[in-house]
GROMACS .gro file of C-alpha atoms in nm:
model
  403
    1MET     CA    1  17.247   7.361  31.932
    2LYS     CA    2  17.154   7.010  31.972
    3LYS     CA    3  17.133   6.945  32.323
    4ILE     CA    4  16.936   7.314  32.340
    5LEU     CA    5  16.672   7.192  32.134
    6TYR     CA    6  16.678   6.847  32.338
    7ILE     CA    7  16.593   7.025  32.594
    8LEU     CA    8  16.348   7.242  32.468
    9ALA     CA    9  16.175   6.871  32.391
   10THR     CA   10  16.162   6.732  32.642
   11ILE     CA   11  16.058   7.073  32.867
   12LEU     CA   12  15.770   7.105  32.653
   13LEU     CA   13  15.648   6.700  32.652
   14THR     CA   14  15.704   6.733  32.979
   15LEU     CA   15  15.454   7.033  33.005
   16THR     CA   16  15.159   6.878  32.742
   17ALA     CA   17  15.194   6.547  32.898
   18CYS     CA   18  15.077   6.754  33.252
   19GLN     CA   19  14.800   6.918  33.109
   20PRO     CA   20  14.444   6.747  33.217
   21GLU     CA   21  14.314   6.531  32.920
   22ILE     CA   22  13.972   6.771  32.848
   23PRO     CA   23  13.705   6.452  32.809
   24MET     CA   24  13.516   6.542  32.459
   25VAL     CA   25  13.090   6.522  32.599
   26THR     CA   26  12.854   6.447  32.214
   27SER     CA   27  12.454   6.440  32.298
   28GLY     CA   28  12.453   6.039  32.194
   29LEU     CA   29  12.274   6.107  31.884
   30ASP     CA   30  12.300   6.105  31.569
   31THR     CA   31  12.168   6.267  31.289
   32THR     CA   32  12.026   5.988  31.028
   33TYR     CA   33  11.919   5.631  31.133
   34ALA     CA   34  11.800   5.320  30.963
   35VAL     CA   35  11.572   5.064  31.118
   36VAL     CA   36  11.393   4.725  30.997
   37ARG     CA   37  11.005   4.819  31.063
   38MET     CA   38  10.857   4.629  31.402
   39ARG     CA   39  11.204   4.694  31.521
   40ALA     CA   40  11.258   4.911  31.812
   41LEU     CA   41  11.522   5.208  31.809
   42ARG     CA   42  11.660   5.320  32.101
   43LEU     CA   43  11.766   5.667  32.164
   44HIS     CA   44  11.941   5.839  32.443
   45PRO     CA   45  12.075   6.153  32.497
   46GLU     CA   46  12.400   6.164  32.671
   47TYR     CA   47  12.287   6.570  32.765
   48SER     CA   48  12.020   6.595  33.061
   49GLY     CA   49  11.809   6.906  33.166
   50GLU     CA   50  11.480   6.976  33.328
   51ARG     CA   51  11.236   6.951  33.074
   52TYR     CA   52  11.259   6.701  32.787
   53GLU     CA   53  11.042   6.645  32.450
   54TRP     CA   54  11.040   6.413  32.161
   55SER     CA   55  10.833   6.570  31.827
   56MET     CA   56  10.744   6.406  31.476
   57PRO     CA   57  10.487   6.593  31.235
   58ASP     CA   58  10.150   6.490  31.219
   59SER     CA   59   9.910   6.457  30.894
   60ASN     CA   60   9.989   6.860  30.933
   61GLY     CA   61  10.309   6.931  30.962
   62ASN     CA   62  10.244   7.005  31.274
   63ASP     CA   63  10.552   6.888  31.583
   64SER     CA   64  10.321   6.666  31.758
   65ILE     CA   65  10.493   6.544  32.067
   66VAL     CA   66  10.556   6.152  32.116
   67ALA     CA   67  10.727   6.174  32.437
   68THR     CA   68  10.815   6.376  32.749
   69THR     CA   69  11.069   6.098  32.868
   70ARG     CA   70  11.462   6.140  32.834
   71ASP     CA   71  11.503   5.859  32.670
   72TYR     CA   72  11.232   5.743  32.360
   73LEU     CA   73  11.177   5.396  32.135
   74PHE     CA   74  11.080   5.452  31.803
   75VAL     CA   75  10.891   5.177  31.623
   76SER     CA   76  10.722   5.188  31.333
   77SER     CA   77  10.483   4.967  31.151
   78GLN     CA   78  10.543   5.106  30.805
   79ALA     CA   79  10.897   5.192  30.621
   80GLY     CA   80  10.912   5.527  30.534
   81VAL     CA   81  11.092   5.868  30.600
   82TYR     CA   82  11.048   6.005  30.968
   83ARG     CA   83  11.128   6.269  31.125
   84LEU     CA   84  11.213   6.302  31.485
   85LYS     CA   85  11.354   6.627  31.729
   86PHE     CA   86  11.419   6.639  32.055
   87GLN     CA   87  11.434   6.918  32.280
   88ILE     CA   88  11.576   6.971  32.643
   89ILE     CA   89  11.362   7.246  32.778
   90ASP     CA   90  11.610   7.403  33.011
   91ALA     CA   91  11.656   7.828  33.157
   92ASP     CA   92  11.979   7.717  33.173
   93ASN     CA   93  12.112   7.470  32.897
   94PRO     CA   94  11.840   7.416  32.589
   95PHE     CA   95  11.933   7.171  32.367
   96THR     CA   96  11.737   7.094  32.002
   97HIS     CA   97  11.865   6.798  31.735
   98ASN     CA   98  11.694   6.699  31.464
   99MET     CA   99  11.716   6.365  31.280
  100VAL     CA  100  11.578   6.149  30.979
  101ILE     CA  101  11.491   5.760  31.018
  102THR     CA  102  11.527   5.579  30.818
  103VAL     CA  103  11.240   5.277  30.807
  104TRP     CA  104  11.284   5.020  30.587
  105ASP     CA  105  11.100   4.650  30.521
  106GLU     CA  106  11.235   4.295  30.636
  107GLU     CA  107  11.429   4.128  30.420
  108VAL     CA  108  11.189   3.810  30.502
  109ALA     CA  109  10.865   3.879  30.557
  110TYR     CA  110  10.739   3.850  30.915
  111SER     CA  111  10.548   3.594  31.024
  112ARG     CA  112  10.160   3.704  31.183
  113TYR     CA  113  10.188   3.418  31.395
  114ILE     CA  114  10.401   3.295  31.726
  115ALA     CA  115  10.705   3.232  31.658
  116HIS     CA  116  10.809   3.134  31.978
  117VAL     CA  117  10.741   2.952  32.349
  118TYR     CA  118  10.917   3.090  32.601
  119ASP     CA  119  10.746   2.889  32.883
  120TYR     CA  120  10.458   2.697  33.034
  121ARG     CA  121  10.348   2.641  33.395
  122PRO     CA  122  10.019   2.538  33.385
  123ALA     CA  123   9.805   2.519  33.722
  124PRO     CA  124   9.674   2.133  33.830
  125GLY     CA  125   9.372   2.076  33.599
  126GLN     CA  126   9.140   1.865  33.365
  127PHE     CA  127   9.333   1.889  33.009
  128VAL     CA  128   9.678   1.934  33.166
  129GLY     CA  129   9.887   1.626  33.085
  130ASP     CA  130   9.665   1.586  32.788
  131MET     CA  131   9.686   1.905  32.578
  132PRO     CA  132   9.994   1.867  32.514
  133ARG     CA  133  10.007   1.567  32.600
  134TYR     CA  134  10.278   1.487  32.878
  135GLU     CA  135  10.494   1.100  32.838
  136GLU     CA  136  10.684   0.998  33.082
  137GLY     CA  137  10.991   1.117  33.140
  138ASP     CA  138  10.923   1.459  32.959
  139THR     CA  139  11.116   1.775  33.157
  140GLU     CA  140  10.984   2.094  33.188
  141GLU     CA  141  11.194   2.244  32.883
  142ARG     CA  142  11.015   1.933  32.661
  143MET     CA  143  10.675   1.993  32.728
  144ARG     CA  144  10.723   2.391  32.608
  145ALA     CA  145  10.862   2.271  32.323
  146LYS     CA  146  10.515   2.080  32.251
  147VAL     CA  147  10.313   2.362  32.342
  148GLU     CA  148  10.531   2.560  32.118
  149GLU     CA  149  10.508   2.267  31.810
  150CYS     CA  150  10.103   2.357  31.871
  151ILE     CA  151  10.010   2.730  31.857
  152SER     CA  152  10.299   2.817  31.658
  153GLY     CA  153  10.234   2.907  31.340
  154THR     CA  154   9.890   2.834  31.206
  155GLN     CA  155   9.903   2.443  31.356
  156ASP     CA  156   9.570   2.547  31.578
  157ASP     CA  157   9.604   2.289  31.868
  158LEU     CA  158   9.505   2.365  32.159
  159ILE     CA  159   9.643   2.375  32.475
  160SER     CA  160   9.504   2.397  32.883
  161LEU     CA  161   9.666   2.614  33.090
  162GLY     CA  162   9.454   2.499  33.356
  163GLY     CA  163   9.289   2.614  33.685
  164PHE     CA  164   9.355   3.029  33.829
  165GLY     CA  165   9.736   3.106  33.696
  166GLY     CA  166   9.808   2.843  33.466
  167TYR     CA  167  10.043   3.032  33.230
  168VAL     CA  168  10.175   3.038  32.859
  169THR     CA  169  10.437   3.282  32.745
  170PHE     CA  170  10.458   3.363  32.384
  171GLY     CA  171  10.580   3.558  32.162
  172PHE     CA  172  10.656   3.723  31.806
  173ASP     CA  173  10.922   3.695  31.554
  174HIS     CA  174  10.902   4.104  31.536
  175SER     CA  175  10.802   4.326  31.861
  176VAL     CA  176  10.413   4.406  31.820
  177VAL     CA  177  10.372   4.767  31.733
  178ASN     CA  178  10.165   4.958  31.929
  179VAL     CA  179   9.936   5.156  31.661
  180GLN     CA  180   9.676   5.428  31.737
  181ASP     CA  181   9.388   5.410  31.730
  182SER     CA  182   9.327   5.021  31.630
  183LEU     CA  183   9.372   4.636  31.818
  184ASP     CA  184   9.728   4.489  31.819
  185PHE     CA  185   9.678   4.160  31.839
  186MET     CA  186   9.467   3.875  31.897
  187ILE     CA  187   9.420   3.546  32.029
  188LEU     CA  188   9.239   3.230  31.987
  189GLY     CA  189   9.117   2.983  32.152
  190ASN     CA  190   8.775   2.679  32.180
  191ALA     CA  191   8.495   2.958  32.324
  192LEU     CA  192   8.203   2.875  32.218
  193TYR     CA  193   7.825   3.047  32.209
  194ALA     CA  194   7.472   2.823  32.384
  195SER     CA  195   7.192   3.001  32.515
  196SER     CA  196   7.211   3.212  32.799
  197GLU     CA  197   6.817   3.155  32.867
  198GLY     CA  198   6.742   3.178  33.262
  199SER     CA  199   7.142   3.234  33.341
  200GLY     CA  200   7.056   3.571  33.399
  201LEU     CA  201   7.363   3.685  33.272
  202GLY     CA  202   7.500   3.800  32.876
  203SER     CA  203   7.676   3.648  32.649
  204ALA     CA  204   7.700   3.263  32.740
  205GLY     CA  205   7.844   2.946  32.666
  206SER     CA  206   8.239   2.766  32.724
  207ALA     CA  207   8.410   3.112  32.823
  208GLU     CA  208   8.677   3.019  32.983
  209PRO     CA  209   8.835   3.384  33.027
  210GLY     CA  210   9.268   3.430  33.050
  211ILE     CA  211   9.356   3.738  33.111
  212VAL     CA  212   9.688   3.903  32.890
  213MET     CA  213   9.974   4.062  32.978
  214VAL     CA  214  10.244   4.225  32.790
  215SER     CA  215  10.585   4.284  32.823
  216LEU     CA  216  10.889   4.497  32.594
  217ASP     CA  217  11.227   4.356  32.641
  218SER     CA  218  11.409   4.691  32.749
  219ASN     CA  219  11.705   4.470  32.850
  220SER     CA  220  11.724   4.358  32.517
  221ASN     CA  221  11.832   4.006  32.605
  222GLY     CA  222  11.593   3.843  32.370
  223ILE     CA  223  11.374   3.731  32.690
  224PRO     CA  224  11.113   3.751  32.899
  225ASP     CA  225  11.267   3.869  33.202
  226ASP     CA  226  11.103   4.245  33.206
  227GLU     CA  227  10.849   4.408  33.410
  228TRP     CA  228  10.486   4.270  33.280
  229TYR     CA  229  10.118   4.508  33.238
  230GLU     CA  230   9.856   4.387  33.235
  231LEU     CA  231   9.561   4.442  32.969
  232ALA     CA  232   9.273   4.570  33.184
  233GLY     CA  233   8.940   4.447  33.036
  234SER     CA  234   8.589   4.498  33.101
  235GLU     CA  235   8.622   4.365  33.435
  236HIS     CA  236   8.929   4.530  33.579
  237THR     CA  237   8.746   4.718  33.757
  238ASN     CA  238   8.470   4.539  33.838
  239LYS     CA  239   8.423   4.530  34.222
  240SER     CA  240   8.423   4.142  34.197
  241THR     CA  241   8.789   4.161  34.040
  242VAL     CA  242   9.030   4.038  34.305
  243HIS     CA  243   9.385   4.227  34.246
  244SER     CA  244   9.692   4.085  34.350
  245TYR     CA  245   9.511   3.771  34.426
  246GLU     CA  246   9.768   3.458  34.538
  247ILE     CA  247   9.648   3.069  34.532
  248THR     CA  248   9.848   2.752  34.605
  249TYR     CA  249   9.747   2.441  34.481
  250TYR     CA  250   9.959   2.101  34.675
  251ARG     CA  251  10.056   1.783  34.496
  252THR     CA  252   9.752   1.516  34.617
  253PRO     CA  253   9.937   1.217  34.814
  254THR     CA  254  10.027   0.907  34.686
  255ASP     CA  255   9.773   0.735  34.974
  256HIS     CA  256   9.487   0.978  34.918
  257GLU     CA  257   9.119   0.759  34.910
  258PRO     CA  258   8.868   0.985  34.600
  259THR     CA  259   8.573   1.104  34.785
  260PRO     CA  260   8.251   1.038  34.445
  261ARG     CA  261   8.026   1.271  34.435
  262PRO     CA  262   7.758   1.002  34.324
  263ASN     CA  263   7.512   1.040  34.007
  264SER     CA  264   7.712   1.370  33.957
  265GLY     CA  265   8.035   1.220  33.711
  266VAL     CA  266   8.276   1.355  33.992
  267THR     CA  267   8.469   1.104  34.050
  268ASP     CA  268   8.687   1.296  34.368
  269THR     CA  269   8.554   1.596  34.489
  270THR     CA  270   8.863   1.621  34.730
  271TYR     CA  271   9.165   1.571  34.437
  272ILE     CA  272   9.377   1.852  34.442
  273ALA     CA  273   9.370   2.139  34.704
  274TRP     CA  274   9.446   2.443  34.698
  275SER     CA  275   9.426   2.774  34.877
  276ASP     CA  276   9.418   3.151  34.824
  277ASN     CA  277   9.524   3.423  35.063
  278GLN     CA  278   9.181   3.509  35.123
  279GLY     CA  279   9.150   3.261  35.344
  280ARG     CA  280   8.950   3.071  35.107
  281THR     CA  281   9.031   2.689  35.065
  282GLY     CA  282   8.913   2.418  34.791
  283TYR     CA  283   8.915   2.134  34.501
  284ILE     CA  284   8.985   2.087  34.169
  285GLU     CA  285   8.796   1.836  34.152
  286ARG     CA  286   8.892   1.541  33.965
  287ASN     CA  287   8.607   1.387  33.693
  288ALA     CA  288   8.477   1.082  33.496
  289PHE     CA  289   8.589   1.168  33.124
  290HIS     CA  290   9.013   1.226  33.232
  291ASN     CA  291   9.150   0.978  33.439
  292GLN     CA  292   9.514   1.125  33.376
  293GLU     CA  293   9.731   1.292  33.648
  294TYR     CA  294   9.580   1.685  33.656
  295PHE     CA  295   9.885   1.796  33.880
  296PRO     CA  296  10.142   1.890  33.625
  297GLN     CA  297  10.388   1.524  33.551
  298TRP     CA  298  10.692   1.690  33.475
  299LEU     CA  299  10.780   1.916  33.774
  300SER     CA  300  10.923   1.795  34.113
  301ASP     CA  301  10.733   2.084  34.312
  302ASN     CA  302  10.503   1.924  34.563
  303THR     CA  303  10.346   2.328  34.527
  304LEU     CA  304  10.266   2.564  34.263
  305THR     CA  305  10.160   2.946  34.369
  306PHE     CA  306  10.019   3.185  34.126
  307LYS     CA  307   9.986   3.538  34.204
  308GLY     CA  308   9.759   3.790  33.961
  309THR     CA  309   9.386   3.876  33.901
  310ARG     CA  310   9.106   3.703  33.979
  311LEU     CA  311   8.800   3.749  33.707
  312PRO     CA  312   8.410   3.725  33.968
  313ASP     CA  313   8.306   3.427  33.868
  314ASN     CA  314   8.092   3.384  33.552
  315VAL     CA  315   8.009   3.000  33.531
  316VAL     CA  316   7.553   2.924  33.645
  317ASP     CA  317   7.438   2.626  33.742
  318VAL     CA  318   7.167   2.695  33.523
  319GLN     CA  319   6.894   2.405  33.694
  320GLY     CA  320   7.135   2.425  34.049
  321ASP     CA  321   7.127   2.002  34.047
  322GLY     CA  322   7.510   2.000  33.799
  323SER     CA  323   7.369   1.906  33.488
  324TYR     CA  324   7.338   2.219  33.307
  325TYR     CA  325   7.644   2.485  33.365
  326VAL     CA  326   7.683   2.818  33.137
  327LEU     CA  327   7.990   3.032  33.102
  328ASN     CA  328   7.910   3.352  33.017
  329ALA     CA  329   8.146   3.551  32.843
  330PHE     CA  330   8.319   3.888  32.962
  331ASP     CA  331   8.250   4.161  32.766
  332TRP     CA  332   8.612   4.245  32.616
  333GLY     CA  333   9.034   4.235  32.677
  334TYR     CA  334   9.037   3.822  32.758
  335ALA     CA  335   9.100   3.551  32.579
  336ASP     CA  336   8.907   3.189  32.532
  337ASN     CA  337   8.596   3.433  32.654
  338HIS     CA  338   8.486   3.467  32.324
  339ALA     CA  339   8.411   3.243  32.018
  340ASN     CA  340   8.697   3.243  31.773
  341SER     CA  341   8.388   3.377  31.504
  342ALA     CA  342   8.324   3.675  31.670
  343SER     CA  343   8.427   3.975  31.590
  344VAL     CA  344   8.828   4.056  31.601
  345GLU     CA  345   8.696   4.377  31.879
  346GLN     CA  346   8.568   4.062  32.106
  347THR     CA  347   8.933   3.842  32.035
  348GLY     CA  348   9.092   4.169  32.018
  349PHE     CA  349   9.332   4.302  32.211
  350ASP     CA  350   9.465   4.658  32.270
  351ILE     CA  351   9.842   4.766  32.357
  352ASP     CA  352   9.717   5.044  32.514
  353TRP     CA  353   9.530   4.898  32.737
  354ALA     CA  354   9.807   4.814  32.954
  355VAL     CA  355   9.842   4.913  33.315
  356ASP     CA  356  10.110   4.840  33.557
  357SER     CA  357  10.103   4.648  33.907
  358ALA     CA  358   9.906   4.962  34.044
  359GLY     CA  359   9.685   4.998  33.832
  360ASN     CA  360   9.814   5.337  33.633
  361ARG     CA  361   9.805   5.316  33.223
  362VAL     CA  362  10.149   5.338  33.067
  363ASN     CA  363  10.292   5.412  32.760
  364LEU     CA  364  10.395   5.145  32.532
  365PRO     CA  365  10.580   5.156  32.194
  366CYS     CA  366  10.580   4.862  32.160
  367ILE     CA  367  10.561   4.489  32.277
  368ASP     CA  368  10.808   4.188  32.256
  369PHE     CA  369  10.666   3.852  32.478
  370VAL     CA  370  10.270   3.799  32.561
  371ARG     CA  371  10.159   3.561  32.823
  372VAL     CA  372   9.815   3.436  32.919
  373TYR     CA  373   9.655   3.288  33.263
  374THR     CA  374   9.338   3.159  33.393
  375GLY     CA  375   9.217   3.441  33.494
  376VAL     CA  376   8.900   3.294  33.700
  377ASN     CA  377   8.868   3.050  33.977
  378GLN     CA  378   8.579   2.840  34.001
  379GLN     CA  379   8.485   2.509  33.969
  380CYS     CA  380   8.208   2.311  33.725
  381GLY     CA  381   8.106   2.000  33.900
  382ARG     CA  382   8.129   1.773  33.578
  383ILE     CA  383   8.295   1.956  33.347
  384GLY     CA  384   8.529   1.993  33.565
  385GLU     CA  385   8.688   2.362  33.647
  386VAL     CA  386   8.732   2.684  33.452
  387SER     CA  387   9.091   2.637  33.246
  388THR     CA  388   9.168   2.876  32.963
  389GLU     CA  389   9.264   2.717  32.634
  390ILE     CA  390   9.439   2.911  32.370
  391CYS     CA  391   9.505   2.771  32.002
  392ARG     CA  392   9.693   3.088  31.793
  393ALA     CA  393   9.734   3.452  31.817
  394GLU     CA  394   9.829   3.721  31.544
  395ASP     CA  395   9.972   4.043  31.529
  396LEU     CA  396   9.708   4.281  31.342
  397HIS     CA  397   9.942   4.502  31.192
  398VAL     CA  398  10.157   4.201  30.961
  399ALA     CA  399   9.889   4.134  30.665
  400GLU     CA  400   9.773   3.806  30.615
  401GLU     CA  401   9.971   3.678  30.300
  402TRP     CA  402  10.240   3.704  30.460
  403LYS     CA  403  10.234   3.324  30.569
   0.00000   0.00000   0.00000
């Protein structure tokens, strides 16, 4: 009898082992989530279908569609309880899933100010090597750290980005949330106002506009290696704006002979050569007020190439003799463009201005990285090239008293 039972058990085990495993397919979505405010929650359903809808109740309690993509990134600047519904609109396999997301306040209050500088790569310019100061032996990493010391928190020490294309990349200790119908962050520089009489243009003074770009940490690796989006300011559609602009600067040969312009304050009109993809050439000129090397000395490259959007010239030689230059401000949407004392509408930025490389508007629920680069390629005689300077950035959704 025992032998018969043993044979039957063996047959049963054999038959069971031959059965194919039935995969357990889940939606990939939980019913409850908890997340800290200003931290992104990435939701990815395993089910697919013809169309997708994510919705949340509006102020009247009615469902309001917040996304129509398969994946959804939830982020909130405010603590609370949020109800989210996901639907697959599909004739054969419709699906609905409800979620409750609890958003907590952070344990340690966020800073309103810059927390990290990720990279610093200025174009040649009269303040490069001075703001911050380069010392012999400084590496690119050391210069990055110096920049971080200058502009993080409320330190407010100016850094210079040099001529067109020179940039700095920074971030906060949290994601900056895209709050609807609101400016999201501001950037301060050293622009000043002066009389614009005779210039023929608008707001004037010492505006050196820098273009602002933003990026979302889509791959969650904490470094700015994802797609960048330009915040389209007032001149984005100006017919004089050049998109897909490219410029290359050339290190000055050691045997270079200066070519001064007499009685102008310019000590070398052919100091650092450049060429662009518009068929133009020119020079970053050296002036009598800055005698250090203008080409970044911590870089070993003999050429530096930058790409981006070139804004229209904003500088006017009012008298026509190089004695008085006016650097006019654009309306909105650029760093170091309006005085720090101006309204937040003039120094602030809205993530909703973001456009992709083709100029199409994109919907970013939040951003993790900000890049600023000099947007004008213009010389101003004895006062040097147009070069964006910045000293601070602030997240407008973090209370000022949280320092």
